[in-house]
Each structure stands twice: as structure tokens, then as C-alpha cells.
Tab-separated table of C-alpha atoms in Angstrom:
chain	number	residue	atom	x	y	z
A	1437	MET	CA	69.405	-25.314	-54.544
A	1438	PRO	CA	70.828	-24.841	-51.409
A	1439	GLY	CA	69.841	-25.930	-48.348
A	1440	ARG	CA	67.572	-24.093	-45.890
A	1441	LEU	CA	70.520	-24.578	-43.290
A	1442	MET	CA	73.386	-24.617	-45.522
A	1443	SER	CA	76.509	-23.178	-43.476
A	1444	LYS	CA	74.582	-23.374	-40.172
A	1445	VAL	CA	76.500	-25.738	-37.624
A	1446	ALA	CA	73.645	-27.225	-35.539
A	1447	LEU	CA	74.491	-28.807	-32.191
A	1448	ILE	CA	71.212	-31.754	-31.218
A	1449	THR	CA	71.035	-33.332	-27.955
A	1450	GLY	CA	69.335	-36.302	-27.720
A	1451	ALA	CA	70.444	-36.712	-31.050
A	1452	THR	CA	69.492	-40.526	-31.520
A	1453	GLY	CA	66.253	-40.658	-30.201
A	1454	GLY	CA	62.922	-40.825	-32.619
A	1455	ILE	CA	62.430	-37.091	-32.513
A	1456	GLY	CA	66.313	-36.471	-32.621
A	1457	GLN	CA	67.098	-38.712	-35.125
A	1458	ALA	CA	64.631	-37.167	-37.308
A	1459	THR	CA	65.616	-33.928	-36.903
A	1460	ALA	CA	69.160	-34.525	-37.726
A	1461	GLU	CA	68.608	-36.164	-40.598
A	1462	LEU	CA	66.408	-33.485	-42.269
A	1463	PHE	CA	68.885	-31.018	-40.924
A	1464	ALA	CA	72.066	-32.893	-42.574
A	1465	ARG	CA	69.371	-33.029	-45.865
A	1466	GLU	CA	68.943	-29.453	-45.223
A	1467	GLY	CA	73.093	-29.003	-45.704
A	1468	ALA	CA	73.905	-28.151	-42.207
A	1469	SER	CA	77.037	-28.776	-40.667
A	1470	LEU	CA	76.297	-31.694	-37.346
A	1471	VAL	CA	76.998	-32.089	-33.866
A	1472	VAL	CA	75.014	-34.895	-32.616
A	1473	THR	CA	75.073	-36.203	-28.864
A	1474	ASP	CA	73.902	-38.290	-27.095
A	1475	ILE	CA	74.509	-39.889	-23.242
A	1476	ALA	CA	75.683	-43.710	-25.369
A	1477	GLN	CA	78.686	-42.420	-27.330
A	1478	ASP	CA	78.454	-45.684	-29.749
A	1479	THR	CA	75.265	-44.815	-30.746
A	1480	ALA	CA	76.003	-41.241	-30.984
A	1481	ASP	CA	79.247	-42.643	-33.111
A	1482	GLU	CA	76.978	-44.791	-35.208
A	1483	LEU	CA	74.413	-41.969	-36.390
A	1484	ALA	CA	77.593	-39.248	-37.484
A	1485	ALA	CA	79.009	-42.514	-39.318
A	1486	ARG	CA	75.994	-42.770	-41.560
A	1487	LEU	CA	75.191	-39.160	-41.947
A	1488	LYS	CA	79.070	-38.806	-43.041
A	1489	ALA	CA	78.853	-41.283	-45.467
A	1490	GLU	CA	75.976	-39.082	-46.900
A	1491	GLY	CA	78.323	-36.030	-47.273
A	1492	THR	CA	77.063	-34.287	-43.859
A	1493	ASP	CA	80.222	-32.779	-41.763
A	1494	VAL	CA	79.273	-34.382	-39.213
A	1495	LEU	CA	80.283	-34.444	-34.985
A	1496	ALA	CA	79.470	-37.879	-32.237
A	1497	VAL	CA	79.671	-36.175	-28.752
A	1498	ARG	CA	78.989	-38.836	-25.329
A	1499	LEU	CA	76.358	-35.639	-23.544
A	1500	ASP	CA	75.184	-35.835	-20.444
A	1501	VAL	CA	73.059	-32.983	-20.199
A	1502	SER	CA	72.611	-32.747	-16.223
A	1503	SER	CA	76.887	-32.339	-16.179
A	1504	PRO	CA	77.925	-28.661	-16.694
A	1505	GLU	CA	81.701	-31.000	-17.470
A	1506	ASN	CA	80.078	-32.616	-20.267
A	1507	TRP	CA	78.720	-29.509	-21.719
A	1508	SER	CA	81.570	-27.242	-21.349
A	1509	GLU	CA	83.720	-30.574	-23.163
A	1510	ALA	CA	80.900	-30.745	-26.115
A	1511	ILE	CA	80.750	-26.854	-26.971
A	1512	GLU	CA	85.212	-26.509	-26.835
A	1513	LEU	CA	84.698	-29.544	-28.997
A	1514	THR	CA	82.381	-27.608	-30.829
A	1515	ARG	CA	84.588	-24.615	-31.376
A	1516	ARG	CA	87.604	-26.216	-32.342
A	1517	ARG	CA	85.724	-28.625	-35.043
A	1518	PHE	CA	83.818	-25.978	-36.430
A	1519	GLY	CA	84.752	-22.406	-35.163
A	1520	ARG	CA	80.720	-21.377	-34.566
A	1521	LEU	CA	77.521	-22.518	-33.583
A	1522	ASP	CA	73.997	-21.503	-34.960
A	1523	VAL	CA	71.399	-23.992	-33.847
A	1524	LEU	CA	70.945	-25.384	-30.288
A	1525	VAL	CA	68.689	-28.078	-30.292
A	1526	ASN	CA	67.532	-29.280	-27.096
A	1527	ILE	CA	65.949	-33.092	-27.291
A	1528	ALA	CA	67.417	-35.028	-24.613
A	1529	GLY	CA	64.509	-36.231	-22.307
A	1530	VAL	CA	64.218	-38.879	-19.676
A	1531	LEU	CA	59.817	-39.683	-18.530
A	1532	ASP	CA	58.362	-41.011	-15.638
A	1533	TRP	CA	54.708	-41.942	-15.409
A	1534	PRO	CA	53.954	-41.639	-12.167
A	1535	GLY	CA	51.287	-38.868	-10.153
A	1536	ILE	CA	52.236	-36.834	-7.199
A	1537	GLU	CA	51.881	-39.733	-4.569
A	1538	GLU	CA	53.607	-42.403	-6.288
A	1539	THR	CA	56.628	-40.112	-7.467
A	1540	THR	CA	60.118	-41.235	-5.648
A	1541	LYS	CA	62.648	-37.965	-4.797
A	1542	ASP	CA	65.023	-39.889	-6.702
A	1543	ALA	CA	62.753	-40.062	-9.560
A	1544	TRP	CA	61.952	-36.634	-9.159
A	1545	ASP	CA	65.490	-35.147	-9.001
A	1546	GLN	CA	66.590	-37.518	-11.924
A	1547	VAL	CA	64.243	-35.983	-13.962
A	1548	VAL	CA	64.662	-32.679	-13.232
A	1549	ALA	CA	68.597	-32.963	-13.714
A	1550	VAL	CA	67.583	-33.977	-17.289
A	1551	ASN	CA	64.864	-32.132	-18.322
A	1552	GLN	CA	64.919	-28.940	-17.107
A	1553	THR	CA	68.371	-27.954	-15.653
A	1554	GLY	CA	69.824	-29.931	-18.825
A	1555	THR	CA	68.305	-27.562	-21.360
A	1556	TRP	CA	69.368	-24.516	-18.840
A	1557	LEU	CA	72.824	-25.698	-19.252
A	1558	GLY	CA	72.993	-26.188	-22.450
A	1559	MET	CA	71.322	-23.017	-23.178
A	1560	LYS	CA	73.893	-21.686	-20.881
A	1561	THR	CA	77.085	-22.920	-21.678
A	1562	ALA	CA	76.077	-22.751	-26.173
A	1563	MET	CA	74.951	-18.665	-25.366
A	1564	PRO	CA	78.590	-17.003	-25.945
A	1565	LEU	CA	79.040	-18.993	-28.957
A	1566	LEU	CA	75.597	-18.856	-30.532
A	1567	ARG	CA	76.001	-14.586	-29.503
A	1568	ALA	CA	78.762	-14.567	-31.601
A	1569	SER	CA	77.197	-16.558	-34.486
A	1570	GLY	CA	74.881	-13.112	-34.543
A	1571	ASN	CA	71.890	-14.805	-35.827
A	1572	ALA	CA	71.130	-18.014	-34.113
A	1573	SER	CA	68.273	-20.246	-33.391
A	1574	ILE	CA	68.001	-22.348	-29.681
A	1575	ILE	CA	65.018	-24.654	-30.225
A	1576	ASN	CA	63.955	-26.116	-26.870
A	1577	THR	CA	61.483	-29.726	-26.673
A	1578	SER	CA	58.831	-29.425	-24.425
A	1579	SER	CA	55.919	-31.055	-24.912
A	1580	VAL	CA	51.735	-30.556	-24.944
A	1581	LEU	CA	52.565	-31.762	-20.971
A	1582	GLY	CA	54.142	-28.427	-20.418
A	1583	LEU	CA	50.675	-26.838	-21.778
A	1584	VAL	CA	47.923	-28.807	-20.028
A	1585	GLY	CA	47.984	-31.308	-17.141
A	1586	SER	CA	46.949	-34.943	-17.670
A	1587	GLY	CA	47.149	-36.154	-14.132
A	1588	ALA	CA	49.837	-38.990	-13.856
A	1589	ALA	CA	53.789	-37.973	-14.660
A	1590	ALA	CA	53.978	-35.668	-12.294
A	1591	ALA	CA	57.661	-34.925	-12.529
A	1592	TYR	CA	57.835	-34.542	-16.669
A	1593	GLN	CA	54.818	-32.344	-16.660
A	1594	ALA	CA	56.792	-30.488	-14.072
A	1595	THR	CA	59.563	-30.047	-16.004
A	1596	LYS	CA	57.918	-29.217	-19.431
A	1597	GLY	CA	56.264	-26.532	-18.080
A	1598	ALA	CA	59.129	-25.168	-16.762
A	1599	VAL	CA	61.255	-25.492	-20.484
A	1600	ARG	CA	58.201	-23.702	-21.600
A	1601	LEU	CA	58.172	-20.606	-19.311
A	1602	LEU	CA	62.749	-21.083	-19.714
A	1603	THR	CA	62.278	-20.376	-23.313
A	1604	LYS	CA	60.326	-17.303	-23.092
A	1605	THR	CA	62.260	-15.673	-20.464
A	1606	ALA	CA	65.613	-16.401	-22.695
A	1607	ALA	CA	63.370	-15.454	-25.560
A	1608	VAL	CA	62.957	-11.891	-24.539
A	1609	GLU	CA	66.480	-11.492	-22.878
A	1610	TYR	CA	68.520	-12.548	-25.870
A	1611	ALA	CA	65.696	-10.592	-28.694
A	1612	THR	CA	68.815	-7.838	-29.349
A	1613	ARG	CA	71.647	-9.864	-28.939
A	1614	GLY	CA	71.458	-12.262	-31.512
A	1615	VAL	CA	69.478	-15.535	-30.650
A	1616	ARG	CA	65.793	-16.591	-30.984
A	1617	VAL	CA	64.147	-19.114	-28.611
A	1618	ASN	CA	61.493	-21.048	-29.188
A	1619	SER	CA	60.016	-24.238	-27.636
A	1620	VAL	CA	58.221	-27.042	-29.609
A	1621	HIS	CA	55.965	-28.897	-27.747
A	1622	PRO	CA	55.100	-32.483	-29.493
A	1623	GLY	CA	51.512	-34.392	-28.893
A	1624	VAL	CA	51.976	-38.305	-28.865
A	1625	ILE	CA	54.509	-38.897	-31.128
A	1626	THR	CA	56.106	-42.897	-31.799
A	1627	THR	CA	59.345	-42.750	-29.910
A	1628	PRO	CA	60.820	-45.467	-27.855
A	1629	MET	CA	60.152	-43.204	-25.165
A	1630	ILE	CA	56.831	-44.316	-25.070
A	1631	GLN	CA	57.053	-47.315	-27.726
A	1632	ASP	CA	56.075	-50.086	-25.035
A	1633	VAL	CA	52.404	-47.905	-23.959
A	1634	LEU	CA	51.775	-47.895	-27.610
A	1635	ASP	CA	52.538	-51.403	-27.920
A	1636	GLU	CA	50.144	-52.090	-25.247
A	1637	GLN	CA	47.247	-50.123	-25.458
A	1638	GLY	CA	47.295	-49.244	-29.662
A	1639	ASP	CA	45.065	-46.729	-30.758
A	1640	GLN	CA	43.102	-47.086	-27.386
A	1641	GLN	CA	45.762	-45.003	-25.770
A	1642	PRO	CA	43.978	-42.513	-23.807
A	1643	ASP	CA	45.439	-39.459	-25.494
A	1644	ILE	CA	45.328	-40.679	-28.689
A	1645	VAL	CA	41.451	-41.217	-28.089
A	1646	ARG	CA	41.596	-37.953	-27.097
A	1647	THR	CA	43.355	-36.279	-30.397
A	1648	PRO	CA	40.841	-35.324	-33.043
A	1649	MET	CA	43.094	-36.671	-35.755
A	1650	ARG	CA	42.951	-39.982	-33.903
A	1651	ARG	CA	46.429	-40.901	-34.470
A	1652	ALA	CA	49.715	-41.071	-32.961
A	1653	GLY	CA	52.276	-38.760	-34.800
A	1654	SER	CA	55.801	-39.828	-35.757
A	1655	PRO	CA	58.903	-38.212	-35.299
A	1656	ALA	CA	59.505	-37.251	-38.829
A	1657	GLU	CA	55.953	-34.949	-38.825
A	1658	VAL	CA	57.824	-32.914	-35.491
A	1659	ALA	CA	61.686	-32.791	-37.353
A	1660	PRO	CA	60.053	-30.355	-39.674
A	1661	THR	CA	59.322	-27.432	-37.185
A	1662	MET	CA	62.479	-28.175	-35.663
A	1663	LEU	CA	63.903	-27.119	-39.096
A	1664	PHE	CA	61.166	-23.386	-39.483
A	1665	LEU	CA	62.447	-23.025	-36.154
A	1666	ALA	CA	66.528	-23.250	-37.457
A	1667	SER	CA	65.702	-21.493	-40.587
A	1668	ASP	CA	66.054	-17.840	-41.742
A	1669	GLU	CA	62.328	-18.225	-42.575
A	1670	SER	CA	61.440	-18.257	-38.350
A	1671	SER	CA	63.682	-14.740	-38.654
A	1672	PHE	CA	60.710	-12.969	-36.364
A	1673	VAL	CA	59.556	-15.850	-34.348
A	1674	THR	CA	60.838	-16.356	-30.750
A	1675	GLY	CA	59.128	-16.866	-27.030
A	1676	THR	CA	56.822	-18.741	-28.814
A	1677	GLU	CA	55.505	-22.609	-28.719
A	1678	LEU	CA	54.746	-24.498	-31.360
A	1679	VAL	CA	52.462	-27.266	-30.755
A	1680	VAL	CA	52.895	-30.456	-32.804
A	1681	ASP	CA	50.167	-32.490	-31.472
A	1682	GLY	CA	47.204	-33.736	-34.235
A	1683	GLY	CA	44.714	-31.024	-32.097
A	1684	LEU	CA	44.919	-32.419	-28.936
A	1685	THR	CA	45.282	-28.922	-27.130
A	1686	ALA	CA	43.194	-27.581	-29.539
A	1687	HIS	CA	39.868	-28.751	-26.846
């Protein structure tokens, strides 16, 4: 049976993190050719080598998503290698926990540069190649903290809320130009970004306590949402947010 992403080329940022790696592995199993990117070249190379050994046509690229020059190089390398780009998955992100008064200007600028500016730069730089596909999909990773307040993580929440509305305006702009744009909003997921907190607090972590399913999710439970949005099965889905949070935002 042909894979759901057969003949598609997908670029994934933050591809070596928890959700990024799970997404890359699932996309590979479904037949996609991949550009896996990370700010650390060695980890991107390791992931690419493993996927290549399993039969995937894959390119590893070092990418600092806050850098316009890095983005231009990554898209040019994609064009040279594959001649096309059908799916862009913006996952790379950083987290800063302090609230309004405790957040420093340097921390604020760093979180905005990666989470918000990086997402915009990815869409901006990749858009010509995506439009040329005629049937492309952009998937931007926001968070449940882009939907509701938590009383902490001021910079992170600000950027994830911005990603949600940036996604919607891009969806409207490109709705008749062959590019769908949607956002995914994970809840508490067992990724390296929050593993220290989960190790320390366990099932008493406040957001887990507030989650009706009473547990954290796994990256493998987020990746299928990415797959749906990347595939032609979601051909009439654009400008929406898909929440993967065990019911956290349901009440």
C-alpha cells in the first residue's frame, strides 16, 4: 500500500527533538523524502543516517531558524537536492519559564527570535518553493499555551499565541495559491524541553493534574496529527488549530 506522503518532500525544523524526531520517523515510514534540520549539525546528521539506513531519501541541514541567511541556505539546498518542497513543519522552539516581571529582555528576545520570528522566516523563505508545488502544507507548532494563560512563561506564551494568529493570516493569504497553513497545539508532552520538570514533579505537575486524562502525552501521539495535516487527507483544512492535549483546554 503506498504511503500517505509518497512523492512528497518535507522539511522539518527541530527534527531531532521529541516531537520533531517522532514526526520525521513517521513521515519517513509514509514515504516522504525529508530535509531534517537542527541547530546542531551532528544530531541532524545522526538522524539522517539512521533514516537513510531504513531507506529514506534524506538531507541533513544545520539551521538556526532565527537566521534569514540559514533559512535561505536550507531552502536552496532543498531545491538543489529535491527540486521541490511540499511540506514545511515548523517545530523548533525554546522555552523560558518566568512570568512578566521576572522575564529578562535577553530571554524575551531569544524566545521571540526562535519561536515567532523563526516560524515567520520559515514560511517567508520557503513559500516560493511551496507555491510551486501547487499542493503544499505548512504546519506550525504552537502550544496549548498559545490558547490559554498559565500565569507563567510569559515570553513563550506570547510567541505561541503569535504563531496561532500568524498561521491564520497566512492561511487566508494563500488559500487560493496552493498552500494550506495550520497550527498544532500540544499539551504536556514528554519532550526533552520539559523532561526535567516532569522528572521532578511526576504526575503532580500542575498541568498534568489539570489534564482530564491525568497523564502526559508522548511525541508519538502528536506526530499523527502532523501526518494528517501534511497529507492530502486534509485538503480542505486550512487556518485551523488542532489540539493534542488530553483534554487540558476542554475546561
